XYZ file of C-alpha atoms in Angstrom:
773
model
C 5.405 -2.630 31.035
C 2.443 -0.656 33.533
C 5.428 2.223 33.837
C 5.194 2.486 29.964
C 1.687 2.397 29.671
C 0.850 5.157 31.619
C 3.659 7.585 30.252
C 1.438 6.326 26.956
C -1.930 7.078 28.813
C -0.183 11.089 29.740
C 0.811 11.456 26.385
C -2.766 11.219 24.880
C -4.072 13.071 27.498
C -1.949 16.056 27.059
C -2.185 14.909 23.494
C -6.340 15.576 23.874
C -5.942 19.058 26.021
C -4.324 20.466 23.476
C -6.095 19.725 20.434
C -9.707 20.567 22.447
C -7.510 23.661 22.689
C -6.303 24.441 18.924
C -9.623 23.289 17.683
C -10.916 26.475 17.004
C -7.719 27.924 15.491
C -7.578 24.971 13.512
C -10.899 25.399 12.368
C -10.947 28.924 11.207
C -7.153 27.098 8.556
C -8.849 24.728 6.660
C -11.861 27.094 6.252
C -12.193 27.261 2.225
C -10.141 23.846 2.116
C -13.437 21.169 1.736
C -12.736 20.493 -1.853
C -10.971 17.454 -0.763
C -8.105 15.657 -3.429
C -8.847 11.337 -2.797
C -5.984 11.105 -0.887
C -6.260 14.247 1.394
C -4.431 16.733 2.933
C -1.862 17.745 6.240
C -3.109 19.293 8.847
C -1.270 20.375 12.653
C -2.887 17.750 15.090
C -1.548 19.605 18.223
C 1.393 19.748 19.997
C 2.646 16.531 22.389
C 6.608 15.469 23.898
C 8.409 18.427 23.277
C 7.581 17.961 18.839
C 4.792 19.073 16.607
C 2.831 16.132 14.753
C 1.868 16.099 11.999
C -0.982 13.669 10.891
C -2.611 12.182 7.345
C -5.973 13.409 7.186
C -8.426 10.760 5.528
C -11.381 11.910 5.608
C -14.787 9.869 4.383
C -14.886 10.243 0.546
C -11.255 9.960 0.215
C -11.941 6.957 1.188
C -14.759 6.478 -0.843
C -12.819 6.528 -3.891
C -10.347 3.926 -3.052
C -13.490 1.435 -2.219
C -13.685 1.474 -6.066
C -12.206 -1.966 -6.768
C -13.827 -4.473 -6.911
C -12.068 -7.650 -4.035
C -12.737 -10.848 -5.551
C -9.659 -11.918 -2.715
C -10.284 -12.292 0.531
C -6.456 -11.261 1.173
C -7.346 -7.898 -0.691
C -8.689 -5.169 0.283
C -9.506 -0.716 0.015
C -5.708 0.462 1.973
C -6.242 3.987 3.357
C -3.201 4.698 5.979
C -3.143 7.306 8.498
C 0.510 7.632 9.196
C 1.389 9.908 11.649
C 4.661 12.422 11.825
C 6.235 13.687 15.114
C 9.079 16.364 14.410
C 11.004 16.583 18.665
C 12.655 19.187 19.561
C 16.324 17.686 18.950
C 15.481 17.380 14.939
C 14.695 13.421 15.077
C 11.627 12.340 13.273
C 9.317 9.761 14.656
C 7.710 8.118 11.246
C 4.839 5.703 12.955
C 4.670 2.682 10.721
C 0.120 1.196 10.712
C 1.147 -2.233 8.874
C 2.375 -4.728 10.781
C 5.542 -6.539 10.524
C 6.251 -10.737 9.484
C 9.854 -9.696 7.804
C 8.693 -9.352 4.383
C 10.176 -5.565 6.217
C 7.636 -3.523 5.631
C 8.004 -1.126 9.177
C 11.191 -0.114 6.883
C 9.810 0.430 3.592
C 7.073 2.747 4.805
C 8.466 5.041 7.024
C 11.273 4.943 3.815
C 9.232 6.555 1.612
C 7.561 8.976 4.280
C 11.417 10.005 4.594
C 12.769 10.578 1.261
C 9.611 13.132 0.342
C 10.397 15.108 4.281
C 14.226 14.999 3.264
C 15.145 13.498 6.570
C 18.195 11.093 7.101
C 17.507 8.212 8.144
C 19.567 8.185 11.000
C 17.522 11.286 12.365
C 14.719 8.613 12.423
C 12.726 6.222 14.683
C 9.421 4.344 13.267
C 7.359 3.025 16.748
C 4.356 1.066 15.554
C 1.350 2.691 15.071
C -1.381 1.456 16.975
C -4.685 0.210 16.023
C -7.212 2.652 15.086
C -9.144 4.017 12.153
C -6.475 6.832 11.369
C -4.651 4.481 9.939
C -6.511 3.074 7.260
C -7.170 -0.744 7.169
C -4.261 -1.517 8.852
C -3.628 -5.462 6.594
C -0.785 -7.061 6.585
C -1.872 -9.473 3.346
C -1.981 -10.039 -0.358
C 1.555 -8.516 -1.498
C -0.254 -5.651 -0.877
C 0.882 -2.593 1.808
C 3.284 -1.216 -0.884
C 1.066 -0.394 -3.918
C -1.676 0.606 -2.044
C 0.118 3.165 0.887
C 2.808 4.698 -2.290
C 1.784 7.841 -3.444
C 0.230 7.999 0.656
C 3.174 7.689 1.557
C 4.933 9.993 -0.744
C 2.566 12.767 -0.191
C 2.530 12.626 3.563
C 6.160 13.590 3.470
C 5.886 16.175 0.789
C 3.168 17.538 3.115
C 5.563 18.258 5.835
C 8.396 19.502 3.646
C 6.406 22.729 2.112
C 5.412 22.803 6.180
C 9.389 23.146 6.875
C 10.205 25.091 4.027
C 7.301 27.718 4.409
C 8.215 27.857 7.881
C 12.330 28.760 7.547
C 11.106 31.203 4.482
C 9.716 33.622 6.852
C 12.604 32.365 9.403
C 15.720 33.532 6.873
C 12.562 36.145 5.524
C 13.690 34.057 1.787
C 11.688 33.799 -1.058
C 10.645 29.752 0.141
C 11.388 28.375 -3.905
C 14.594 29.384 -3.063
C 15.027 26.555 -0.631
C 15.639 22.918 -0.145
C 15.176 20.328 1.612
C 18.315 18.108 2.438
C 19.278 15.173 5.325
C 17.563 16.981 8.534
C 18.045 20.837 6.857
C 16.563 23.654 5.050
C 19.379 24.508 2.824
C 19.103 28.523 0.958
C 20.758 28.488 -2.480
C 23.640 30.878 -1.677
C 24.130 28.380 1.053
C 22.701 29.387 4.414
C 20.486 26.388 6.208
C 18.415 25.754 9.613
C 17.832 22.718 11.006
C 14.240 20.550 11.532
C 15.650 21.307 15.623
C 15.800 25.171 14.687
C 11.531 24.981 12.613
C 10.427 23.083 15.512
C 7.853 25.785 17.171
C 5.084 28.618 16.470
C 6.243 29.903 12.896
C 6.054 25.767 11.777
C 3.590 25.251 13.165
C 1.773 27.949 11.780
C 1.819 27.097 8.551
C -0.822 27.061 5.867
C -1.812 23.365 4.315
C -0.610 22.909 0.794
C -2.736 21.653 -0.876
C -2.178 18.386 -2.056
C -2.893 19.281 -6.613
C 0.641 21.505 -6.477
C 3.321 18.695 -4.323
C 5.812 18.702 -6.494
C 7.246 14.287 -5.367
C 11.085 14.129 -6.423
C 11.941 12.825 -9.265
C 13.422 8.946 -8.905
C 17.102 10.916 -9.585
C 17.036 12.349 -6.645
C 15.494 9.771 -4.610
C 18.655 8.848 -1.008
C 16.696 6.820 0.527
C 14.103 4.746 -1.610
C 16.080 1.828 -3.738
C 19.564 2.277 -1.120
C 20.507 -0.856 -0.351
C 22.305 0.129 2.999
C 19.085 0.476 5.692
C 18.528 -2.275 6.643
C 15.905 -3.696 9.541
C 14.730 -2.101 11.898
C 14.407 -4.662 14.214
C 17.727 -6.788 13.595
C 19.830 -6.267 16.408
C 17.004 -6.903 17.918
C 16.532 -9.895 16.004
C 20.157 -11.086 16.629
C 20.172 -10.221 20.531
C 17.640 -11.565 21.585
C 14.643 -8.843 23.002
C 11.967 -9.103 23.179
C 9.448 -7.662 20.135
C 7.393 -10.481 19.410
C 3.890 -11.806 20.179
C 5.453 -15.115 22.782
C 8.003 -12.038 25.254
C 4.951 -10.465 26.458
C 5.442 -10.477 30.340
C 2.954 -8.456 32.548
C 1.595 -8.527 35.968
C 0.509 -10.714 37.923
C 0.160 -12.415 33.944
C -1.193 -16.528 34.295
C -0.336 -18.657 30.982
C -2.755 -21.406 28.762
C -3.505 -23.728 26.845
C -6.254 -24.954 24.954
C -7.489 -28.424 23.765
C -9.602 -28.741 20.685
C -11.304 -32.286 18.990
C -8.646 -33.507 16.805
C -11.809 -33.438 14.127
C -12.149 -30.050 13.165
C -15.901 -29.616 13.729
C -16.305 -31.679 17.134
C -17.900 -30.302 20.608
C -16.684 -31.128 22.968
C -18.538 -33.149 26.327
C -16.645 -33.669 29.512
C -13.435 -34.112 30.263
C -11.776 -35.192 33.626
C -11.552 -30.929 34.480
C -11.451 -31.906 38.357
C -8.306 -34.635 37.847
C -6.918 -31.620 35.991
C -7.276 -28.308 38.348
C -5.158 -30.331 41.391
C -2.549 -31.032 38.973
C 0.259 -28.617 40.546
C 0.162 -25.079 38.924
C -2.785 -25.240 37.846
C -5.263 -22.596 38.814
C -8.236 -23.251 36.515
C -9.777 -25.724 34.261
C -13.447 -25.071 32.108
C -14.582 -26.116 29.403
C -14.886 -23.914 26.903
C -18.897 -23.822 23.470
C -17.118 -22.521 20.484
C -18.963 -20.544 17.901
C -18.943 -23.050 15.860
C -16.950 -21.607 12.770
C -13.254 -21.938 13.015
C -12.347 -19.093 12.787
C -13.356 -17.560 15.003
C -14.068 -20.070 17.710
C -13.820 -23.753 18.885
C -15.269 -25.812 21.510
C -12.410 -27.069 23.762
C -10.934 -27.590 26.713
C -9.098 -24.465 28.138
C -6.542 -24.942 30.456
C -5.295 -22.155 32.771
C -2.458 -21.593 35.120
C 1.234 -20.311 36.622
C 3.725 -21.866 33.667
C 3.184 -22.876 30.008
C 5.285 -25.959 31.068
C 2.532 -26.005 33.733
C -0.365 -25.992 31.389
C 1.252 -28.425 28.794
C 2.232 -30.994 30.904
C -1.071 -30.496 32.575
C -3.241 -30.526 29.106
C -1.244 -34.267 28.037
C -3.547 -35.303 31.851
C -6.791 -34.920 29.519
C -9.495 -37.183 29.611
C -11.753 -35.612 27.024
C -15.271 -36.631 25.478
C -15.474 -35.748 21.847
C -19.104 -35.620 19.932
C -17.558 -35.827 16.147
C -20.822 -35.877 14.775
C -20.408 -33.185 12.518
C -16.215 -32.956 12.886
C -14.588 -34.096 9.750
C -14.704 -36.797 8.462
C -11.802 -36.164 6.250
C -9.007 -39.271 4.281
C -6.573 -38.404 1.969
C -6.309 -42.297 0.353
C -10.295 -41.756 -0.261
C -9.651 -37.702 -2.342
C -6.923 -39.332 -4.248
C -8.390 -42.211 -5.647
C -12.480 -40.616 -5.792
C -10.418 -37.470 -8.404
C -8.480 -40.688 -10.152
C -12.145 -41.706 -11.168
C -12.745 -38.930 -12.412
C -9.029 -37.002 -14.319
C -10.422 -38.144 -17.732
C -13.504 -36.022 -17.492
C -14.184 -32.440 -17.635
C -15.535 -31.042 -15.109
C -19.405 -30.181 -14.400
C -18.480 -26.548 -13.941
C -17.229 -24.512 -17.115
C -14.761 -21.493 -16.102
C -13.620 -20.527 -19.941
C -14.460 -21.517 -23.035
C -12.988 -20.209 -25.691
C -12.935 -21.179 -29.849
C -12.764 -25.062 -29.216
C -10.768 -26.920 -28.711
C -12.489 -30.073 -29.537
C -11.266 -30.371 -33.108
C -8.076 -28.573 -32.671
C -7.794 -32.264 -30.551
C -9.501 -33.737 -33.033
C -6.874 -32.734 -36.101
C -4.236 -35.442 -37.033
C -1.374 -32.984 -37.609
C -1.882 -31.906 -33.772
C 0.538 -32.917 -31.197
C -1.335 -33.574 -28.453
C -0.896 -34.794 -25.126
C -2.541 -34.074 -21.635
C -1.031 -35.210 -17.951
C -2.583 -35.080 -14.679
C -1.086 -33.368 -11.712
C -1.118 -33.296 -7.681
C 0.249 -31.562 -5.033
C -0.826 -31.890 -1.450
C -2.195 -29.822 1.872
C 0.808 -27.890 3.125
C 0.576 -26.364 6.024
C 1.666 -22.915 7.302
C 4.221 -23.943 10.463
C 4.236 -20.412 11.348
C 8.268 -20.596 13.874
C 5.900 -18.112 16.091
C 3.975 -20.423 17.337
C -0.339 -18.767 18.030
C -0.177 -17.054 20.890
C -2.417 -13.681 22.145
C -2.199 -12.242 25.511
C -5.136 -10.678 26.912
C -6.673 -8.857 30.202
C -9.534 -9.049 30.792
C -11.689 -6.637 33.206
C -14.611 -6.120 34.539
C -16.414 -2.979 35.080
C -17.322 -1.712 38.237
C -19.922 0.830 39.544
C -21.848 -0.070 36.257
C -18.932 0.326 34.333
C -18.739 -1.920 30.530
C -16.060 -5.001 30.600
C -13.486 -4.690 29.040
C -10.608 -6.590 27.460
C -7.026 -5.798 26.331
C -5.121 -7.533 24.123
C -1.835 -8.620 22.826
C -1.417 -10.144 19.713
C 0.086 -10.541 16.612
C -2.171 -10.213 13.762
C -2.079 -9.904 10.085
C -5.033 -8.144 9.909
C -5.648 -6.950 13.517
C -9.063 -4.994 13.444
C -11.066 -8.005 11.593
C -10.946 -8.908 15.663
C -13.333 -6.472 16.186
C -16.304 -8.466 15.066
C -15.713 -11.018 15.834
C -14.544 -10.654 19.539
C -18.229 -8.657 19.043
C -20.328 -11.493 18.104
C -18.203 -13.912 21.088
C -17.623 -12.352 23.697
C -20.218 -9.619 23.353
C -17.454 -6.591 23.218
C -18.078 -3.663 21.504
C -15.512 -2.213 20.079
C -14.622 0.524 22.377
C -14.593 -2.035 25.074
C -11.404 -3.396 23.322
C -8.459 -2.611 23.930
C -5.744 -3.669 20.786
C -2.711 -2.568 21.891
C -0.132 -1.675 18.447
C 0.705 -4.899 16.853
C 4.080 -7.032 17.986
C 6.154 -8.480 15.134
C 5.229 -11.545 13.888
C 7.161 -14.304 13.841
C 5.829 -15.755 10.279
C 2.044 -15.215 8.682
C 2.181 -16.735 5.400
C -1.988 -16.096 5.844
C -2.090 -17.664 9.073
C -2.238 -14.978 11.039
C -5.530 -13.356 9.026
C -7.558 -15.341 11.540
C -8.925 -15.085 14.857
C -9.812 -17.952 17.226
C -6.091 -18.357 19.089
C -7.050 -14.563 20.488
C -10.740 -15.551 21.279
C -9.464 -18.837 23.092
C -7.282 -15.897 24.999
C -10.077 -14.010 26.017
C -12.365 -16.509 26.648
C -9.324 -17.836 29.576
C -8.607 -14.151 30.440
C -12.282 -13.078 31.234
C -13.447 -16.147 34.101
C -9.583 -16.274 35.341
C -9.571 -12.328 35.781
C -6.139 -11.754 35.302
C -4.186 -11.468 32.056
C -3.103 -15.005 30.539
C -0.698 -15.516 28.042
C -1.791 -18.154 25.681
C 0.585 -19.532 23.564
C 0.137 -22.925 20.624
C 2.304 -25.857 21.009
C 3.793 -26.663 17.811
C 1.267 -29.407 17.681
C -1.721 -27.401 18.221
C -0.010 -25.005 14.860
C 0.126 -28.636 13.098
C -3.711 -29.877 13.082
C -5.059 -26.518 14.179
C -4.329 -24.981 10.530
C -6.185 -23.082 7.529
C -4.339 -25.377 5.205
C -2.766 -25.092 2.005
C -5.523 -26.504 -0.280
C -4.638 -30.294 -1.572
C -5.826 -30.563 -5.513
C -4.779 -32.159 -9.032
C -5.098 -30.783 -12.583
C -5.711 -32.536 -15.047
C -4.918 -30.640 -17.934
C -5.162 -31.229 -22.463
C -3.305 -29.741 -24.986
C -2.132 -29.589 -28.406
C 0.253 -27.516 -30.845
C 0.504 -28.083 -34.311
C 2.581 -29.136 -36.636
C 5.584 -24.954 -36.318
C 5.375 -26.640 -32.901
C 3.440 -23.370 -31.732
C 0.722 -23.837 -28.943
C -2.777 -24.084 -30.213
C -5.214 -25.372 -27.743
C -5.217 -25.254 -24.258
C -7.833 -27.344 -22.223
C -7.856 -27.435 -17.641
C -9.547 -29.232 -15.584
C -9.315 -28.672 -11.879
C -10.617 -30.677 -9.278
C -10.810 -28.176 -5.962
C -11.829 -28.307 -2.157
C -14.671 -26.940 -1.410
C -16.718 -26.099 2.105
C -20.090 -26.792 2.266
C -20.262 -25.463 -1.627
C -18.102 -22.576 -2.188
C -14.304 -22.757 -3.182
C -11.364 -23.174 -0.817
C -9.115 -19.644 -0.033
C -7.180 -19.247 -3.313
C -8.604 -23.120 -4.453
C -10.795 -22.067 -8.323
C -9.878 -21.635 -11.702
C -8.771 -17.872 -12.432
C -10.018 -17.323 -15.996
C -7.610 -14.522 -16.546
C -4.203 -17.104 -14.933
C -1.416 -17.736 -17.893
C -1.289 -18.983 -20.606
C -6.324 -19.640 -21.038
C -5.836 -15.713 -21.126
C -4.104 -15.387 -24.923
C -5.093 -17.976 -26.691
C -7.941 -18.761 -29.637
C -8.287 -22.453 -28.250
C -9.335 -22.329 -24.716
C -11.683 -24.370 -22.283
C -11.739 -25.169 -18.298
C -13.371 -26.477 -16.284
C -14.189 -27.482 -12.224
C -14.726 -31.081 -10.133
C -15.920 -29.722 -6.633
C -14.938 -32.083 -3.807
C -16.923 -30.878 -0.889
C -14.627 -31.590 2.234
C -14.781 -30.775 6.034
C -10.521 -29.534 7.012
C -10.190 -25.799 7.121
C -8.188 -24.346 4.574
C -6.779 -20.540 3.707
C -4.578 -18.350 2.788
C -1.011 -19.628 2.388
C 1.934 -17.558 0.630
C 0.795 -16.329 -3.100
C -2.764 -17.675 -2.804
C -3.914 -19.924 -6.183
C 0.187 -18.645 -8.290
C 1.743 -21.116 -4.855
C -0.058 -24.238 -7.093
C -0.644 -22.887 -10.439
C 2.083 -22.496 -11.275
C 3.900 -25.913 -10.866
C 1.293 -27.076 -12.606
C 1.185 -24.570 -15.839
C 4.992 -23.652 -16.379
C 5.522 -28.018 -15.952
C 2.361 -28.681 -18.824
C 4.667 -26.189 -20.760
C 7.871 -27.411 -20.349
C 6.489 -30.937 -22.045
C 4.546 -29.513 -24.258
C 7.748 -27.480 -25.502
C 9.493 -30.885 -25.510
C 6.534 -32.424 -27.608
C 7.331 -29.276 -29.839
C 10.555 -29.603 -30.014
C 11.254 -26.933 -29.231
C 13.429 -24.110 -26.787
C 11.479 -23.753 -23.867
C 12.269 -20.170 -23.153
C 11.365 -19.536 -27.520
C 8.073 -21.188 -26.667
C 7.378 -19.190 -23.680
C 7.827 -16.222 -24.526
C 5.689 -17.149 -27.803
C 2.426 -17.424 -25.916
C 3.324 -14.539 -23.744
C 3.202 -12.819 -27.618
C 2.735 -9.150 -28.633
C 3.335 -7.070 -24.771
C 0.182 -5.765 -23.970
C -2.352 -5.375 -21.461
C -5.041 -7.857 -20.640
C -6.988 -4.860 -18.910
C -5.507 -1.705 -19.433
C -5.695 0.673 -17.448
C -5.319 -1.909 -14.392
C -1.506 -2.315 -12.929
C -2.620 -5.669 -11.597
C -3.170 -7.178 -14.256
C -0.633 -9.255 -16.251
C 1.604 -7.378 -18.575
C 2.471 -9.507 -21.706
C 5.162 -6.986 -22.590
C 6.550 -7.422 -18.254
C 6.325 -10.809 -18.438
C 8.485 -10.499 -21.341
C 11.465 -8.750 -20.184
C 11.238 -10.812 -16.461
C 11.886 -14.118 -18.953
C 14.635 -12.776 -21.149
C 16.816 -11.911 -18.298
C 16.013 -14.711 -15.528
C 17.132 -16.750 -19.101
C 20.608 -14.692 -19.835
C 21.697 -13.725 -15.560
C 21.899 -18.171 -16.372
C 22.897 -18.604 -18.956
C 20.825 -20.007 -20.383
C 21.147 -22.450 -23.711
C 24.868 -23.257 -22.415
C 25.515 -27.200 -22.489
C 25.283 -28.253 -19.414
C 27.852 -31.697 -18.551
C 24.950 -35.315 -17.614
C 23.027 -35.440 -14.631
C 23.150 -31.222 -14.570
C 20.478 -29.295 -15.856
C 17.975 -25.438 -16.147
C 14.597 -24.557 -15.876
C 12.844 -22.333 -16.632
C 9.459 -20.833 -15.021
C 7.078 -17.573 -15.133
C 4.580 -16.700 -13.291
C 2.135 -13.685 -12.398
C 1.267 -13.498 -8.876
C -0.147 -11.156 -6.357
C 0.800 -8.052 -9.491
C 4.125 -9.277 -10.282
C 5.815 -10.396 -13.465
C 8.531 -12.580 -12.521
C 10.741 -15.933 -13.620
C 13.470 -18.314 -11.764
C 16.023 -20.518 -13.700
C 16.519 -22.996 -11.216
C 20.237 -25.024 -12.175
C 20.536 -27.825 -10.575
C 22.535 -32.508 -10.458
C 20.419 -35.075 -9.754
C 22.290 -38.400 -9.146
C 21.488 -41.730 -10.068
C 20.143 -42.349 -6.544
C 18.242 -39.122 -7.129
C 19.724 -36.880 -4.731
C 19.198 -33.132 -5.589
C 21.804 -30.017 -5.015
C 20.011 -26.672 -6.425
C 23.597 -25.044 -6.742
C 21.942 -21.934 -8.261
C 18.431 -20.106 -8.428
C 18.564 -16.769 -11.238
C 15.251 -14.449 -10.704
C 14.390 -11.875 -12.544
C 10.983 -9.770 -11.341
C 9.651 -6.669 -11.533
C 6.769 -4.934 -9.619
C 8.072 -1.374 -10.360
C 10.390 0.943 -8.102
C 12.683 -0.739 -5.315
C 11.847 0.428 -1.739
C 14.291 -0.648 0.558
C 16.874 -3.178 -2.021
C 18.085 -4.613 0.850
C 14.357 -5.880 2.270
C 13.561 -6.592 -1.388
C 16.356 -9.573 -1.261
C 15.829 -10.717 1.377
C 12.516 -11.387 0.862
C 12.885 -12.669 -2.686
C 16.245 -15.053 -1.207
C 12.557 -16.275 1.835
C 10.227 -17.168 -0.643
C 12.786 -19.705 -3.190
C 13.244 -21.442 0.010
C 10.013 -20.890 1.820
C 9.096 -23.017 -2.080
C 12.030 -25.742 -2.162
C 10.503 -26.357 1.473
C 6.759 -26.767 -0.145
C 8.340 -29.305 -2.920
C 10.143 -31.339 -1.430
C 9.040 -32.825 1.455
C 5.560 -31.438 3.359
C 3.025 -32.533 2.492
C -0.163 -33.121 5.265
C -2.374 -36.081 4.946
C -5.327 -36.709 6.519
C -7.335 -39.890 7.972
C -11.253 -39.173 9.375
C -10.617 -35.776 9.703
C -7.241 -35.959 11.853
C -4.412 -34.463 10.405
C -1.252 -37.441 10.192
C 1.933 -34.766 11.100
C 2.416 -33.627 13.707
C 5.287 -31.736 14.028
C 8.695 -30.475 12.564
C 10.078 -33.934 12.016
C 7.384 -35.561 9.610
C 6.669 -32.250 8.216
C 10.455 -30.852 7.265
C 11.287 -27.529 7.112
C 14.585 -26.665 4.325
C 17.743 -26.522 6.068
C 21.106 -24.829 4.912
C 22.229 -27.886 3.536
C 18.665 -27.485 0.598
C 19.030 -24.116 0.343
C 20.880 -23.138 -3.526
C 24.529 -22.359 -3.377
C 23.730 -18.463 -4.960
C 20.564 -17.176 -4.779
C 21.279 -14.288 -8.161
C 18.868 -11.635 -8.158
C 17.378 -9.008 -10.582
C 14.696 -6.091 -10.700
C 13.664 -4.158 -13.191
C 13.066 -1.018 -12.150
C 9.948 0.714 -13.946
C 8.395 2.899 -14.288
C 5.404 1.571 -13.265
C 3.024 2.366 -9.643
C 5.711 0.588 -7.024
C 3.351 -3.592 -6.170
C 4.209 -6.165 -3.483
C 6.991 -8.378 -2.904
C 5.528 -11.329 -0.045
C 3.669 -13.369 -2.220
C 5.935 -13.034 -5.938
C 9.181 -14.604 -5.621
C 7.502 -17.870 -4.106
C 5.413 -19.574 -7.057
C 8.459 -20.479 -9.929
C 10.717 -21.659 -7.286
C 8.708 -25.548 -7.702
C 8.560 -25.566 -11.896
C 11.689 -24.250 -12.487
C 14.188 -26.697 -10.083
C 11.075 -29.811 -11.589
C 11.808 -28.538 -14.946
C 15.994 -28.710 -14.664
C 15.168 -32.398 -13.602
C 13.783 -33.161 -16.175
C 15.913 -31.664 -18.439
C 18.821 -33.015 -15.787
C 18.394 -36.825 -15.998
C 14.336 -37.209 -17.743
C 12.070 -38.026 -15.044
C 8.792 -35.741 -15.088
C 7.149 -34.607 -12.012
C 4.305 -33.492 -11.745
C 3.464 -35.026 -8.507
C 4.210 -33.127 -4.559
C 6.128 -33.590 -2.842
C 9.352 -34.696 -4.552
C 10.877 -37.257 -1.818
C 7.555 -39.705 -2.951
C 9.348 -39.982 -6.386
C 12.789 -40.881 -4.055
C 14.564 -37.738 -4.390
C 16.219 -36.241 -1.001
C 18.789 -32.785 -0.471
C 22.384 -34.312 -0.826
C-alpha cells in the first residue's frame, strides 16, 4: 500500500511538472476559446506515465449553467463531472470512473459511454476509480442520478478525444479527416488503411487543436457496439467472486490499529462516565476514552472509543463496558404509542392541506357514487448493508509549524460531503484532508450518505497517532441507523355509476424531527393519482419523533407505492372493473405533467410500461384456485416502472412468488447486464421489506439487533423467475438504482387478494400470518 502511494505521488509530481512546462503553450492553444458551451471543452493537460491525458474542463460558468434545477430532494443535486482519459503508449485506454459503486454498476456504465464515443475496444479499456477532487464535479452516488446527470458529458468527452485522434491520423497519413473514422481502437481510412491508437500517441496527437464542442457529432444508437451491450459484465466481478480486496473493510496499512465506538442506546444520549481503566487493562487494548459529539446524529454523537490490536480485541472489550448516560434529551420513542396515536386521528383530516382541487366532499356525498375508505400502515426499516459502516483514518500531527492532516479511506456515497463535517468537528480545513479514491461499497441504499462513522474514526486516529480502521458491528448498524420512516395513510375515494374514479382524498401521518419532515416522508402534491384527477384533497398530520430517519432506496416511493397502488386496486374491485383497464383510464391521454422536464411523469410512458408488463405476464388468463396476478405501477426517480407478480398461497398462508414481470422505461440502457441486475436486486430487496422487516422501538431503544429478528430474504423467497423488459425510448437516459423496488410490494399484495381475498393494508406480511412456502 505504501509503495503504491509513493508511486502515485511521483506520478502526480510528474504530471504537475509537465503541466507547468506546457502552461505557456496551452495558453496559446486556448486563446480565443472563451465562448464556452455549457458542457465545457476538451483540452490537453500533460504527458505522464508513458501516455497522453485528455481532460474535460468544466469552467465556472458551466457549473452555473448546470445549477438551474431547484433541488428539493436531499439526494438530488447538481452533478458535473471532470472525468479523465489516459491513453497509454501501447494503445490501452484508462478511463476514470468518478462515482462510487455500491453494486449498481456505475463503474461500468459511465466509462462505457466514454468508450463508445471514443471508438476504443472495451477490451482495451482499464477503469480507474477517480480521486476525490472537485475537478470531477459532485461525485455523488445517490438518487439514481449518475447516468441522468452525466450522459451528455460522457458522450462529449469520448467524442472530443475521438476527433483529436482523427486529426492526428489525418496529419500522419496525409489524408482529409472526413475520410477517417475510429473503429475498435484504430483510425481507419476509407481505403482500408489505418493507424492504431498506440501508433498515434505522441507529439502529433498532443498538438491537435481542441475541438469546438458545438461541432461534435455523436453516434446514432444504431452504431453502438458498447452502450446497450449485454456482453459487458461487471469489471469487478472476478475480484468479487475470488474475495480480492475491494471494499473499505479490506483496507490494511502498516502499524494499523482497530477501533470500535459505543453510543447511547437511545439516540441523543450524552456520555457521563465509563469504566475506562478496566477496559484499557484488557488484552490487546491500546486506549479507551470518552468522545464528546457535535449533538448531530449525522455528524458525531457522544460515545466511548476503544482502540486495540484487532477487531476481536476491541469488540471483546466493548462487551465489558459499563457506561453512565445522560438521557434527558435522548429519544423516548415507542412504536406502540405511535400506532395508538395514529389510530386516534385516522378518521380525520390532517391539519396541513397539501393539495386541494375541486370538491371531494360533494362527490363523496352523492348517493350515486360508491365511496370506500382504508387505513394503511408501514413500518420503520433499516438499511442492513452487508458491509457494515467502516472507515480507516490516519491522523498526522503537524511538525515544525506544519498543519495537522488526516488521510482517509472511506466507503461513502458522496465523499465530498465529508469535508464540511470534518472541519466543523475536528477543525481541519479541506486542504488538510486527503480523501483517497472511494473503495467499492458493500451496500449503501442511502445509509452511506451520512458521515458519523468517518468522524468516529478520525477521533480515534487523532488520539493514537497511527492509522485506525474503525468497524461497526451488525448490532451497531441495526441500532444506530437512519431509518426509513414508518407511517400511516388514511384514504377515501369514490367511483361513479360507470366505475370511474371521481374523487381521491389522502391523509398522510408523517414523522418529523423538530417540525421538519423526515427524508422521503412528505406527501408530494404531484404524487399519482392526485395530479390526474379533478377532485382531490391531500392533507398531512405531523408526529414529532427522536428516532433518526434518512433516505432508503427509492425514498417516498418505497412506501407510497404500497399504499396508492393497493388502494387503486381496491377501487377497481369496488367498481367491478379490470384493474389494468381501470389503471390505464386514470392515466388518461399521453402528456407530460411538467412539459419539457424529463424528471416529471409522462402518462404515455406510464401506460407503455403498464401495458407491456401486463402483456408479458399474460394478464387476463384464467388462474387456478389459490393463485393470482397482481399489477402495480410507480413513477420514481424519473423512471416509469410497472410490475406484475404471479403468486400462489395455500390455506396456511404459505406464499410462493412464482414470477415477477417488470417493464421499465428509463430511456436508452447503457449496460444491459447491469440494468437487469439492478431490477433483480430491487425486486428481491422489496420482498425483504414486505415479508418480515420491521423496526420498532421502546423508550428510544431499537428492539431489533441482527438478522434473526430483522430477516433478509433468502433464496426460497426469491421469485422463480424475474422477467425484465426495457422500453428503450429516445428520451434522455435516467437511473435504475431506485425504480425497480417500489412496485413489487403492491404487485404481490394485490396478487394475494386475487388469490385468497385477503386485502393487505399493513406490513410486514408476517404479522398477518404469511410466510414463504
